[in-house]
Coordinates of C-alpha atoms in Angstrom, one line a residue:
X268 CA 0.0 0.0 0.0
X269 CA 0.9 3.5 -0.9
X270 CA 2.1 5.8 2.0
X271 CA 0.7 9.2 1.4
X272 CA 1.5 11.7 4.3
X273 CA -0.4 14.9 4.8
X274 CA 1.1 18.1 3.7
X275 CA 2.3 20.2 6.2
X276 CA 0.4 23.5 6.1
X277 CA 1.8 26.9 7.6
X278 CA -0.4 28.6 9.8
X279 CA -0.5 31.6 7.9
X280 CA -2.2 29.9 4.8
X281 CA -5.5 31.4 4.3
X282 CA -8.3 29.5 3.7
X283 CA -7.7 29.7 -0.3
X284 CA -3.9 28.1 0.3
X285 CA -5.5 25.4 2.1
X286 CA -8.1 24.5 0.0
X287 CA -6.0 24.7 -3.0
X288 CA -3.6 22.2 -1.3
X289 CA -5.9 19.9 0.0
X290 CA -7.4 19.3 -3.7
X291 CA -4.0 18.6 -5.3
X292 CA -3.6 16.1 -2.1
X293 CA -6.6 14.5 -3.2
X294 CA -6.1 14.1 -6.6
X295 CA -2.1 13.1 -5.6
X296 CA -3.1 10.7 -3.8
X297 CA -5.9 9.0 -5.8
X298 CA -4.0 8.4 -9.0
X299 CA -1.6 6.9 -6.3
X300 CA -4.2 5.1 -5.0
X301 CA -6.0 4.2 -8.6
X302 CA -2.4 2.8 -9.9
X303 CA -2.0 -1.1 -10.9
X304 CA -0.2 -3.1 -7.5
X305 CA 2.6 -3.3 -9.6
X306 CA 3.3 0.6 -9.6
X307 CA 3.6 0.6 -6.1
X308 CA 6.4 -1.5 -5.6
X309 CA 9.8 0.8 -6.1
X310 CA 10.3 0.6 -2.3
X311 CA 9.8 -3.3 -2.2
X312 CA 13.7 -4.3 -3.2
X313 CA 15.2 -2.0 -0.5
X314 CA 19.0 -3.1 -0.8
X315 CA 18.8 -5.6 -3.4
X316 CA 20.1 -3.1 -6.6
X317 CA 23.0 -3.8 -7.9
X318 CA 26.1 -1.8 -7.4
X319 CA 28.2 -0.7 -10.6
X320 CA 31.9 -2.4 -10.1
X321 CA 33.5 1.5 -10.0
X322 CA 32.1 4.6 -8.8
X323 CA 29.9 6.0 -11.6
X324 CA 30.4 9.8 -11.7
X325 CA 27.6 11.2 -13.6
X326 CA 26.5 15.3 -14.2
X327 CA 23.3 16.3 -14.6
X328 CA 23.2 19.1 -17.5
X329 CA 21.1 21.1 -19.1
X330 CA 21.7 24.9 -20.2
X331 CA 18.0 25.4 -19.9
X332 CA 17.1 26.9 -15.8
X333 CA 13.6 24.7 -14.7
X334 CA 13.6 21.5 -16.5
X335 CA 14.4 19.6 -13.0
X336 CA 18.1 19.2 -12.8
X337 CA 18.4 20.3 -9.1
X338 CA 15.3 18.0 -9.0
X339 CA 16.3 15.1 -10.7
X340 CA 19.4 14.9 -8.9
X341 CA 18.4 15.1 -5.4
X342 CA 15.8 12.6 -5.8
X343 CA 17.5 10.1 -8.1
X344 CA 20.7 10.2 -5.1
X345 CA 18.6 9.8 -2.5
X346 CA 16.7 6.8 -4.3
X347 CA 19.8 5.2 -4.9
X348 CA 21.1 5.8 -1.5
X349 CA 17.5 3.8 0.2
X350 CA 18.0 0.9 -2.2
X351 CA 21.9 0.1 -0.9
X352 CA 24.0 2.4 -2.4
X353 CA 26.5 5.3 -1.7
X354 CA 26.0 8.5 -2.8
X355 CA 27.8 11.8 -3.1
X356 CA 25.9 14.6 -4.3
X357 CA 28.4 17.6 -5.9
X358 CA 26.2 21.1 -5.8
X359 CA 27.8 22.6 -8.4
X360 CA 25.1 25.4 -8.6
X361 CA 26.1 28.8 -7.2
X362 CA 21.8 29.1 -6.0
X363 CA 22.2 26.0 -3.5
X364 CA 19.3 24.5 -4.2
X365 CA 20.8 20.8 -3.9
X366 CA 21.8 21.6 -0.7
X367 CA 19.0 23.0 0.9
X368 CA 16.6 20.0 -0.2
X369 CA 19.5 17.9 1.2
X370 CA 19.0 19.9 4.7
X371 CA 23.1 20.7 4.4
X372 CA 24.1 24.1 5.3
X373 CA 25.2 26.2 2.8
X374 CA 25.2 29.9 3.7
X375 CA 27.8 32.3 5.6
X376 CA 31.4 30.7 6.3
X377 CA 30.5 27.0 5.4
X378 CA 33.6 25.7 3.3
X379 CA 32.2 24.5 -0.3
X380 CA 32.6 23.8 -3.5
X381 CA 33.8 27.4 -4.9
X382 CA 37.1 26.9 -1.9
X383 CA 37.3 23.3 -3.6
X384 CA 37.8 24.7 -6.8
X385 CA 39.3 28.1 -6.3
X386 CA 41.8 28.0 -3.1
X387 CA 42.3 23.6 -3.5
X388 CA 40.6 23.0 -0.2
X389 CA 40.4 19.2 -0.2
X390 CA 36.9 17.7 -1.1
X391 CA 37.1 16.0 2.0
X392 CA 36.7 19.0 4.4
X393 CA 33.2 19.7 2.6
X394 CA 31.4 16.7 2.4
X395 CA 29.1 16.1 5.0
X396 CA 26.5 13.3 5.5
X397 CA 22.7 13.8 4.8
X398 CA 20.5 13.8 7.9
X399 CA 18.5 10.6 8.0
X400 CA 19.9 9.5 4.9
X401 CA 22.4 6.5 5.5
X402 CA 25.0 6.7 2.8
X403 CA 24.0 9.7 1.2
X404 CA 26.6 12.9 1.6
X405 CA 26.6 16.3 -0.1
X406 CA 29.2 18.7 -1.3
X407 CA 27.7 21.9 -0.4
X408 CA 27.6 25.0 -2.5
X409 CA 27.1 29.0 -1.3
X410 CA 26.4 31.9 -3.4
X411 CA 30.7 32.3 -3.7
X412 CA 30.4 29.8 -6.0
X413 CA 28.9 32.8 -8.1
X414 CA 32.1 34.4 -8.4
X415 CA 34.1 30.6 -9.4
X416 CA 33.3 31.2 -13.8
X417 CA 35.7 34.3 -13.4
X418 CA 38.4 33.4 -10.7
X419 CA 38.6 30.3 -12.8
X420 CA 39.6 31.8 -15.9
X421 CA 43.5 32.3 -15.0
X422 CA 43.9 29.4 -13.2
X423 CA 45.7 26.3 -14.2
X424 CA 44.0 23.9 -15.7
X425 CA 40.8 25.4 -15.1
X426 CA 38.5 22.6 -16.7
X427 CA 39.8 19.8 -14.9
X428 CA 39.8 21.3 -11.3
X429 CA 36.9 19.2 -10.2
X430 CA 37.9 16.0 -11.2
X431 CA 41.6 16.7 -9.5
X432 CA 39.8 17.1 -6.2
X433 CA 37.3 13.8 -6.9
X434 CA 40.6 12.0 -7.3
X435 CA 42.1 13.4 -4.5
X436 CA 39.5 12.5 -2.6
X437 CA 38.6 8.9 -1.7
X438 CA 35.7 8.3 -4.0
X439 CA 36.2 4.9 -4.4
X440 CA 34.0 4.2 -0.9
X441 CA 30.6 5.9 -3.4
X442 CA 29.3 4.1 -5.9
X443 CA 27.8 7.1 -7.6
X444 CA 29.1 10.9 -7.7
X445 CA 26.4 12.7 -8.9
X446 CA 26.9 16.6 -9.8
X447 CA 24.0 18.8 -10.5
X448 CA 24.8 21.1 -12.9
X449 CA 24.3 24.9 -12.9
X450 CA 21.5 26.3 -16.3
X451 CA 24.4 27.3 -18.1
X452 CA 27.2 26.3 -20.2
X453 CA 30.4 27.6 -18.4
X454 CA 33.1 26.9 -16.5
X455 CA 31.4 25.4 -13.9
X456 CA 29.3 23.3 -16.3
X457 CA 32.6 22.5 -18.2
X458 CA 34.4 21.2 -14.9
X459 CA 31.2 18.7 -14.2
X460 CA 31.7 17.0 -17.8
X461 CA 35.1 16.3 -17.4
X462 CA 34.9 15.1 -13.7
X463 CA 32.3 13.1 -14.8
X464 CA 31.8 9.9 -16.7
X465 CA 28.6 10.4 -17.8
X466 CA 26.0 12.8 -18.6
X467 CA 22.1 12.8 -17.9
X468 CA 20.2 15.3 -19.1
X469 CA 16.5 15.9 -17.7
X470 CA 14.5 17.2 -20.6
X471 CA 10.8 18.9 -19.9
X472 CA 8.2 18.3 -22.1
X473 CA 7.8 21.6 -24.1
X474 CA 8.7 22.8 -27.0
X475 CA 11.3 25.4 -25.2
X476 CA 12.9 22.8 -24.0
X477 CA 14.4 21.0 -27.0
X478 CA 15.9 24.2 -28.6
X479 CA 18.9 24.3 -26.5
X480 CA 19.4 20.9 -26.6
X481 CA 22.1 20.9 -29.7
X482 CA 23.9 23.4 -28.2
X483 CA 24.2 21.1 -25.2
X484 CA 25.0 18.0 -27.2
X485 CA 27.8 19.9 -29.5
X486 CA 29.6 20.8 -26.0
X487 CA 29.8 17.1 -25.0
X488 CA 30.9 16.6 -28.3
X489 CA 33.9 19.1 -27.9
X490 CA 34.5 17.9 -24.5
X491 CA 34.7 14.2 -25.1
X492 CA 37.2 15.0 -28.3
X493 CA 39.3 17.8 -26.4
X494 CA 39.4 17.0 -22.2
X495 CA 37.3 13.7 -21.7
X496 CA 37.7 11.1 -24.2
X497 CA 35.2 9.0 -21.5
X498 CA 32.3 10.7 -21.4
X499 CA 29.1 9.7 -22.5
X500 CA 25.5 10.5 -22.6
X501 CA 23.9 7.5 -21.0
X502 CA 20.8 8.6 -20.0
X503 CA 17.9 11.0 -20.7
X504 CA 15.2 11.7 -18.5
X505 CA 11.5 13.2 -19.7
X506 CA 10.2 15.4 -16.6
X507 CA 7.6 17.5 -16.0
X508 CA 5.4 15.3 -17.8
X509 CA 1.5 16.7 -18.4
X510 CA -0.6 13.2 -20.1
X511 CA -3.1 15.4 -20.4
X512 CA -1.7 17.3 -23.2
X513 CA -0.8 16.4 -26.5
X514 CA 2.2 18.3 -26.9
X515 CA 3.8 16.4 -24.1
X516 CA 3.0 12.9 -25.9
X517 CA 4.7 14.6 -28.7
X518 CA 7.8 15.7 -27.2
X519 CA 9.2 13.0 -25.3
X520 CA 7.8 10.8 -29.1
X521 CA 10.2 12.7 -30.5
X522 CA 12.9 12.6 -28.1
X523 CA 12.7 8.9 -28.0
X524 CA 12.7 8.4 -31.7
X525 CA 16.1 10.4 -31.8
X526 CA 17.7 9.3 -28.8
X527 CA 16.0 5.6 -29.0
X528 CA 17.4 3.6 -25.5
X529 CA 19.2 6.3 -24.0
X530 CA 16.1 7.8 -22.5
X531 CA 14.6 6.3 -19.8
X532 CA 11.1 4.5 -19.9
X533 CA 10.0 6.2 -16.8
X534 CA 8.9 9.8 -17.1
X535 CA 8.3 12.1 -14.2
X536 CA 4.9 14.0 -14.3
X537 CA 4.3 17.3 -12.5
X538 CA 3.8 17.0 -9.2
X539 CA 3.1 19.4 -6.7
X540 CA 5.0 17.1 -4.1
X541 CA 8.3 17.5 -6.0
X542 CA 8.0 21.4 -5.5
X543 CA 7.2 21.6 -1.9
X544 CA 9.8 18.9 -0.4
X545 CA 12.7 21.3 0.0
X546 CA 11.0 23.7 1.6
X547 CA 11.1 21.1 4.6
X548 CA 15.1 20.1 3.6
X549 CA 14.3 16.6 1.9
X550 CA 14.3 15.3 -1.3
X551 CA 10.6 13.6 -2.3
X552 CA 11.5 10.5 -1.4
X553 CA 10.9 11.1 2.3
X554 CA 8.5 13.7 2.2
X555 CA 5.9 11.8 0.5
X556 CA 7.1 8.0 -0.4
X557 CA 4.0 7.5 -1.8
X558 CA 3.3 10.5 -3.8
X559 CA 3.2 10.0 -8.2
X560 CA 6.4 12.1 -8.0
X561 CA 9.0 9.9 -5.4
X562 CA 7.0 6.9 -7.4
X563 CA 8.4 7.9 -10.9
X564 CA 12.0 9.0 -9.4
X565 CA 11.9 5.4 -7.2
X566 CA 11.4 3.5 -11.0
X567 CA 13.7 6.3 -13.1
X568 CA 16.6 5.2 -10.4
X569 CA 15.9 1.6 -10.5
X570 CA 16.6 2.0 -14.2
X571 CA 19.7 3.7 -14.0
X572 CA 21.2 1.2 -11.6
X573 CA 20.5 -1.6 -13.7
X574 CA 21.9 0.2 -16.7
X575 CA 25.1 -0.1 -15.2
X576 CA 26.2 -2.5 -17.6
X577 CA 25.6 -0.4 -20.6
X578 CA 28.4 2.3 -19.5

Protein backbone atom coordinates (compact mmCIF):
# COMPACT_ATOMS: atom_id res chain seq x y z
CA UNK A 1 0.00 0.00 0.00
CA UNK A 2 0.94 3.45 -0.88
CA UNK A 3 2.09 5.76 1.97
CA UNK A 4 0.71 9.18 1.40
CA UNK A 5 1.53 11.72 4.33
CA UNK A 6 -0.42 14.93 4.83
CA UNK A 7 1.07 18.09 3.70
CA UNK A 8 2.28 20.25 6.21
CA UNK A 9 0.39 23.52 6.09
CA UNK A 10 1.82 26.90 7.62
CA UNK A 11 -0.43 28.61 9.84
CA UNK A 12 -0.47 31.59 7.90
CA UNK A 13 -2.23 29.93 4.77
CA UNK A 14 -5.47 31.44 4.30
CA UNK A 15 -8.26 29.47 3.75
CA UNK A 16 -7.73 29.70 -0.28
CA UNK A 17 -3.94 28.14 0.27
CA UNK A 18 -5.48 25.36 2.05
CA UNK A 19 -8.09 24.49 0.04
CA UNK A 20 -6.05 24.73 -2.99
CA UNK A 21 -3.60 22.22 -1.27
CA UNK A 22 -5.94 19.91 -0.05
CA UNK A 23 -7.41 19.29 -3.67
CA UNK A 24 -3.95 18.61 -5.31
CA UNK A 25 -3.56 16.06 -2.09
CA UNK A 26 -6.56 14.45 -3.18
CA UNK A 27 -6.10 14.11 -6.59
CA UNK A 28 -2.08 13.08 -5.56
CA UNK A 29 -3.09 10.68 -3.78
CA UNK A 30 -5.87 8.95 -5.80
CA UNK A 31 -3.98 8.38 -9.02
CA UNK A 32 -1.58 6.87 -6.30
CA UNK A 33 -4.23 5.07 -5.02
CA UNK A 34 -6.02 4.16 -8.63
CA UNK A 35 -2.38 2.79 -9.91
CA UNK A 36 -2.03 -1.12 -10.91
CA UNK A 37 -0.21 -3.05 -7.52
CA UNK A 38 2.64 -3.26 -9.59
CA UNK A 39 3.29 0.63 -9.56
CA UNK A 40 3.58 0.57 -6.07
CA UNK A 41 6.36 -1.54 -5.58
CA UNK A 42 9.76 0.83 -6.12
CA UNK A 43 10.32 0.58 -2.27
CA UNK A 44 9.78 -3.30 -2.16
CA UNK A 45 13.70 -4.26 -3.22
CA UNK A 46 15.15 -1.98 -0.47
CA UNK A 47 19.02 -3.13 -0.77
CA UNK A 48 18.82 -5.57 -3.43
CA UNK A 49 20.12 -3.14 -6.61
CA UNK A 50 23.03 -3.82 -7.93
CA UNK A 51 26.15 -1.81 -7.45
CA UNK A 52 28.18 -0.66 -10.57
CA UNK A 53 31.85 -2.37 -10.10
CA UNK A 54 33.50 1.46 -9.99
CA UNK A 55 32.15 4.65 -8.76
CA UNK A 56 29.94 6.00 -11.57
CA UNK A 57 30.35 9.75 -11.73
CA UNK A 58 27.58 11.24 -13.62
CA UNK A 59 26.46 15.32 -14.19
CA UNK A 60 23.29 16.26 -14.62
CA UNK A 61 23.24 19.07 -17.45
CA UNK A 62 21.08 21.15 -19.13
CA UNK A 63 21.72 24.93 -20.24
CA UNK A 64 18.02 25.42 -19.93
CA UNK A 65 17.06 26.90 -15.81
CA UNK A 66 13.61 24.69 -14.70
CA UNK A 67 13.57 21.52 -16.49
CA UNK A 68 14.35 19.61 -13.04
CA UNK A 69 18.12 19.16 -12.82
CA UNK A 70 18.39 20.31 -9.06
CA UNK A 71 15.30 18.01 -8.96
CA UNK A 72 16.26 15.13 -10.68
CA UNK A 73 19.44 14.86 -8.89
CA UNK A 74 18.39 15.06 -5.38
CA UNK A 75 15.81 12.57 -5.77
CA UNK A 76 17.52 10.06 -8.14
CA UNK A 77 20.72 10.23 -5.09
CA UNK A 78 18.64 9.75 -2.49
CA UNK A 79 16.68 6.76 -4.28
CA UNK A 80 19.77 5.19 -4.87
CA UNK A 81 21.06 5.83 -1.48
CA UNK A 82 17.47 3.83 0.16
CA UNK A 83 18.02 0.89 -2.17
CA UNK A 84 21.90 0.11 -0.86
CA UNK A 85 23.97 2.42 -2.45
CA UNK A 86 26.47 5.26 -1.66
CA UNK A 87 26.03 8.45 -2.83
CA UNK A 88 27.83 11.77 -3.14
CA UNK A 89 25.85 14.59 -4.33
CA UNK A 90 28.41 17.64 -5.94
CA UNK A 91 26.23 21.08 -5.76
CA UNK A 92 27.77 22.63 -8.36
CA UNK A 93 25.14 25.41 -8.60
CA UNK A 94 26.15 28.76 -7.20
CA UNK A 95 21.77 29.11 -6.02
CA UNK A 96 22.23 25.97 -3.49
CA UNK A 97 19.33 24.47 -4.17
CA UNK A 98 20.76 20.75 -3.94
CA UNK A 99 21.84 21.59 -0.65
CA UNK A 100 19.03 23.03 0.92
CA UNK A 101 16.63 20.04 -0.18
CA UNK A 102 19.46 17.91 1.22
CA UNK A 103 19.00 19.87 4.73
CA UNK A 104 23.11 20.67 4.39
CA UNK A 105 24.09 24.06 5.27
CA UNK A 106 25.23 26.15 2.81
CA UNK A 107 25.24 29.90 3.72
CA UNK A 108 27.77 32.25 5.59
CA UNK A 109 31.35 30.72 6.34
CA UNK A 110 30.52 26.97 5.45
CA UNK A 111 33.62 25.69 3.26
CA UNK A 112 32.15 24.52 -0.27
CA UNK A 113 32.60 23.81 -3.52
CA UNK A 114 33.82 27.38 -4.86
CA UNK A 115 37.12 26.89 -1.93
CA UNK A 116 37.33 23.27 -3.56
CA UNK A 117 37.76 24.68 -6.82
CA UNK A 118 39.33 28.06 -6.29
CA UNK A 119 41.79 28.00 -3.13
CA UNK A 120 42.28 23.65 -3.48
CA UNK A 121 40.58 22.96 -0.23
CA UNK A 122 40.41 19.19 -0.19
CA UNK A 123 36.93 17.72 -1.13
CA UNK A 124 37.10 16.03 2.05
CA UNK A 125 36.74 18.99 4.43
CA UNK A 126 33.16 19.66 2.61
CA UNK A 127 31.41 16.73 2.39
CA UNK A 128 29.05 16.10 4.97
CA UNK A 129 26.47 13.25 5.48
CA UNK A 130 22.68 13.77 4.79
CA UNK A 131 20.53 13.80 7.91
CA UNK A 132 18.55 10.60 8.05
CA UNK A 133 19.89 9.51 4.91
CA UNK A 134 22.36 6.54 5.49
CA UNK A 135 25.02 6.74 2.82
CA UNK A 136 23.98 9.71 1.24
CA UNK A 137 26.56 12.88 1.55
CA UNK A 138 26.64 16.35 -0.07
CA UNK A 139 29.17 18.72 -1.32
CA UNK A 140 27.72 21.90 -0.43
CA UNK A 141 27.55 25.04 -2.46
CA UNK A 142 27.13 29.00 -1.32
CA UNK A 143 26.41 31.85 -3.39
CA UNK A 144 30.68 32.34 -3.67
CA UNK A 145 30.39 29.82 -5.97
CA UNK A 146 28.85 32.83 -8.12
CA UNK A 147 32.10 34.41 -8.44
CA UNK A 148 34.05 30.64 -9.36
CA UNK A 149 33.26 31.24 -13.80
CA UNK A 150 35.73 34.29 -13.43
CA UNK A 151 38.44 33.44 -10.68
CA UNK A 152 38.58 30.27 -12.79
CA UNK A 153 39.64 31.75 -15.92
CA UNK A 154 43.46 32.31 -14.97
CA UNK A 155 43.85 29.35 -13.22
CA UNK A 156 45.73 26.27 -14.16
CA UNK A 157 44.03 23.90 -15.69
CA UNK A 158 40.77 25.37 -15.07
CA UNK A 159 38.48 22.59 -16.67
CA UNK A 160 39.75 19.76 -14.92
CA UNK A 161 39.78 21.25 -11.26
CA UNK A 162 36.87 19.20 -10.19
CA UNK A 163 37.89 15.99 -11.18
CA UNK A 164 41.58 16.65 -9.49
CA UNK A 165 39.77 17.06 -6.24
CA UNK A 166 37.30 13.77 -6.91
CA UNK A 167 40.60 12.05 -7.27
CA UNK A 168 42.06 13.36 -4.49
CA UNK A 169 39.49 12.54 -2.56
CA UNK A 170 38.56 8.91 -1.66
CA UNK A 171 35.66 8.33 -4.04
CA UNK A 172 36.18 4.86 -4.37
CA UNK A 173 34.04 4.24 -0.94
CA UNK A 174 30.58 5.89 -3.37
CA UNK A 175 29.26 4.05 -5.88
CA UNK A 176 27.79 7.14 -7.56
CA UNK A 177 29.13 10.94 -7.65
CA UNK A 178 26.36 12.69 -8.92
CA UNK A 179 26.95 16.60 -9.80
CA UNK A 180 24.00 18.79 -10.51
CA UNK A 181 24.81 21.13 -12.92
CA UNK A 182 24.28 24.94 -12.89
CA UNK A 183 21.55 26.28 -16.26
CA UNK A 184 24.44 27.29 -18.07
CA UNK A 185 27.20 26.30 -20.20
CA UNK A 186 30.45 27.64 -18.39
CA UNK A 187 33.15 26.94 -16.50
CA UNK A 188 31.42 25.38 -13.90
CA UNK A 189 29.28 23.31 -16.29
CA UNK A 190 32.56 22.45 -18.16
CA UNK A 191 34.36 21.19 -14.93
CA UNK A 192 31.20 18.68 -14.25
CA UNK A 193 31.73 17.04 -17.76
CA UNK A 194 35.10 16.34 -17.42
CA UNK A 195 34.92 15.13 -13.73
CA UNK A 196 32.28 13.06 -14.79
CA UNK A 197 31.83 9.85 -16.68
CA UNK A 198 28.55 10.42 -17.83
CA UNK A 199 26.04 12.77 -18.64
CA UNK A 200 22.08 12.77 -17.86
CA UNK A 201 20.18 15.28 -19.06
CA UNK A 202 16.48 15.90 -17.68
CA UNK A 203 14.46 17.20 -20.64
CA UNK A 204 10.80 18.87 -19.87
CA UNK A 205 8.22 18.26 -22.13
CA UNK A 206 7.81 21.58 -24.06
CA UNK A 207 8.69 22.81 -27.00
CA UNK A 208 11.33 25.35 -25.16
CA UNK A 209 12.94 22.76 -23.95
CA UNK A 210 14.36 21.00 -27.04
CA UNK A 211 15.87 24.24 -28.65
CA UNK A 212 18.94 24.30 -26.45
CA UNK A 213 19.41 20.90 -26.61
CA UNK A 214 22.14 20.88 -29.71
CA UNK A 215 23.89 23.37 -28.24
CA UNK A 216 24.19 21.07 -25.22
CA UNK A 217 25.00 18.04 -27.18
CA UNK A 218 27.76 19.91 -29.54
CA UNK A 219 29.55 20.79 -26.02
CA UNK A 220 29.81 17.14 -25.03
CA UNK A 221 30.91 16.56 -28.34
CA UNK A 222 33.92 19.12 -27.90
CA UNK A 223 34.50 17.86 -24.51
CA UNK A 224 34.70 14.17 -25.06
CA UNK A 225 37.15 15.03 -28.32
CA UNK A 226 39.27 17.84 -26.44
CA UNK A 227 39.37 16.97 -22.19
CA UNK A 228 37.33 13.69 -21.71
CA UNK A 229 37.73 11.09 -24.23
CA UNK A 230 35.17 8.99 -21.55
CA UNK A 231 32.30 10.70 -21.38
CA UNK A 232 29.13 9.72 -22.46
CA UNK A 233 25.52 10.49 -22.65
CA UNK A 234 23.95 7.47 -20.97
CA UNK A 235 20.79 8.55 -20.04
CA UNK A 236 17.94 11.03 -20.71
CA UNK A 237 15.24 11.68 -18.55
CA UNK A 238 11.50 13.19 -19.67
CA UNK A 239 10.17 15.44 -16.61
CA UNK A 240 7.61 17.50 -15.97
CA UNK A 241 5.44 15.25 -17.82
CA UNK A 242 1.45 16.71 -18.35
CA UNK A 243 -0.56 13.22 -20.07
CA UNK A 244 -3.12 15.45 -20.42
CA UNK A 245 -1.70 17.33 -23.17
CA UNK A 246 -0.78 16.41 -26.47
CA UNK A 247 2.20 18.27 -26.94
CA UNK A 248 3.81 16.43 -24.13
CA UNK A 249 3.04 12.87 -25.88
CA UNK A 250 4.66 14.63 -28.66
CA UNK A 251 7.79 15.72 -27.21
CA UNK A 252 9.21 12.97 -25.28
CA UNK A 253 7.81 10.77 -29.07
CA UNK A 254 10.17 12.73 -30.55
CA UNK A 255 12.94 12.62 -28.08
CA UNK A 256 12.67 8.93 -27.98
CA UNK A 257 12.68 8.45 -31.73
CA UNK A 258 16.07 10.36 -31.83
CA UNK A 259 17.66 9.26 -28.82
CA UNK A 260 16.00 5.64 -29.03
CA UNK A 261 17.37 3.62 -25.53
CA UNK A 262 19.16 6.32 -24.02
CA UNK A 263 16.10 7.83 -22.48
CA UNK A 264 14.61 6.34 -19.85
CA UNK A 265 11.08 4.54 -19.87
CA UNK A 266 9.95 6.24 -16.82
CA UNK A 267 8.90 9.77 -17.13
CA UNK A 268 8.29 12.11 -14.18
CA UNK A 269 4.89 14.04 -14.27
CA UNK A 270 4.29 17.28 -12.49
CA UNK A 271 3.79 16.98 -9.16
CA UNK A 272 3.11 19.37 -6.68
CA UNK A 273 4.95 17.13 -4.13
CA UNK A 274 8.28 17.55 -6.00
CA UNK A 275 8.01 21.44 -5.50
CA UNK A 276 7.15 21.58 -1.95
CA UNK A 277 9.80 18.95 -0.45
CA UNK A 278 12.67 21.29 0.04
CA UNK A 279 11.02 23.71 1.58
CA UNK A 280 11.12 21.06 4.57
CA UNK A 281 15.09 20.14 3.59
CA UNK A 282 14.27 16.64 1.91
CA UNK A 283 14.35 15.30 -1.26
CA UNK A 284 10.55 13.63 -2.25
CA UNK A 285 11.54 10.52 -1.40
CA UNK A 286 10.88 11.08 2.30
CA UNK A 287 8.53 13.69 2.23
CA UNK A 288 5.85 11.85 0.52
CA UNK A 289 7.05 7.99 -0.42
CA UNK A 290 4.03 7.48 -1.83
CA UNK A 291 3.31 10.45 -3.82
CA UNK A 292 3.21 9.96 -8.15
CA UNK A 293 6.45 12.09 -7.98
CA UNK A 294 8.96 9.94 -5.39
CA UNK A 295 7.00 6.90 -7.36
CA UNK A 296 8.38 7.90 -10.86
CA UNK A 297 11.97 9.04 -9.41
CA UNK A 298 11.94 5.38 -7.21
CA UNK A 299 11.40 3.45 -10.99
CA UNK A 300 13.70 6.27 -13.15
CA UNK A 301 16.59 5.21 -10.41
CA UNK A 302 15.92 1.60 -10.47
CA UNK A 303 16.65 1.96 -14.17
CA UNK A 304 19.75 3.75 -13.97
CA UNK A 305 21.19 1.17 -11.62
CA UNK A 306 20.53 -1.55 -13.72
CA UNK A 307 21.93 0.18 -16.74
CA UNK A 308 25.06 -0.05 -15.22
CA UNK A 309 26.25 -2.52 -17.57
CA UNK A 310 25.64 -0.42 -20.58
CA UNK A 311 28.38 2.28 -19.54
Amino acid sequence: MAIVTQTPLNPGDSPLVREALSSVVSRETSAVQSAPAAAEAPGDTRGAWPRPSKTRVIAVANQKGGVGKTTTSVNIAAALSMNGQRVLVVDLDPQGNASTALATEHRGDIPDVYQVLVDDLPMADIVKEVPEMPGLYCAPATIDLAGAEIELVSLVAREARLRRALAAYDALEFDYIIIDCPPSLGLLTVNALVAADEVMIPIQCEYYALEGLGQLLRNVDLIKVHLNPTLNLSTILLTMYDGRTRLASQVADEVRAHFGDTVLNTVIPRSVRLSEAPSYGQSVMTYDPGSSGAMAYMDASREIAYRASKV
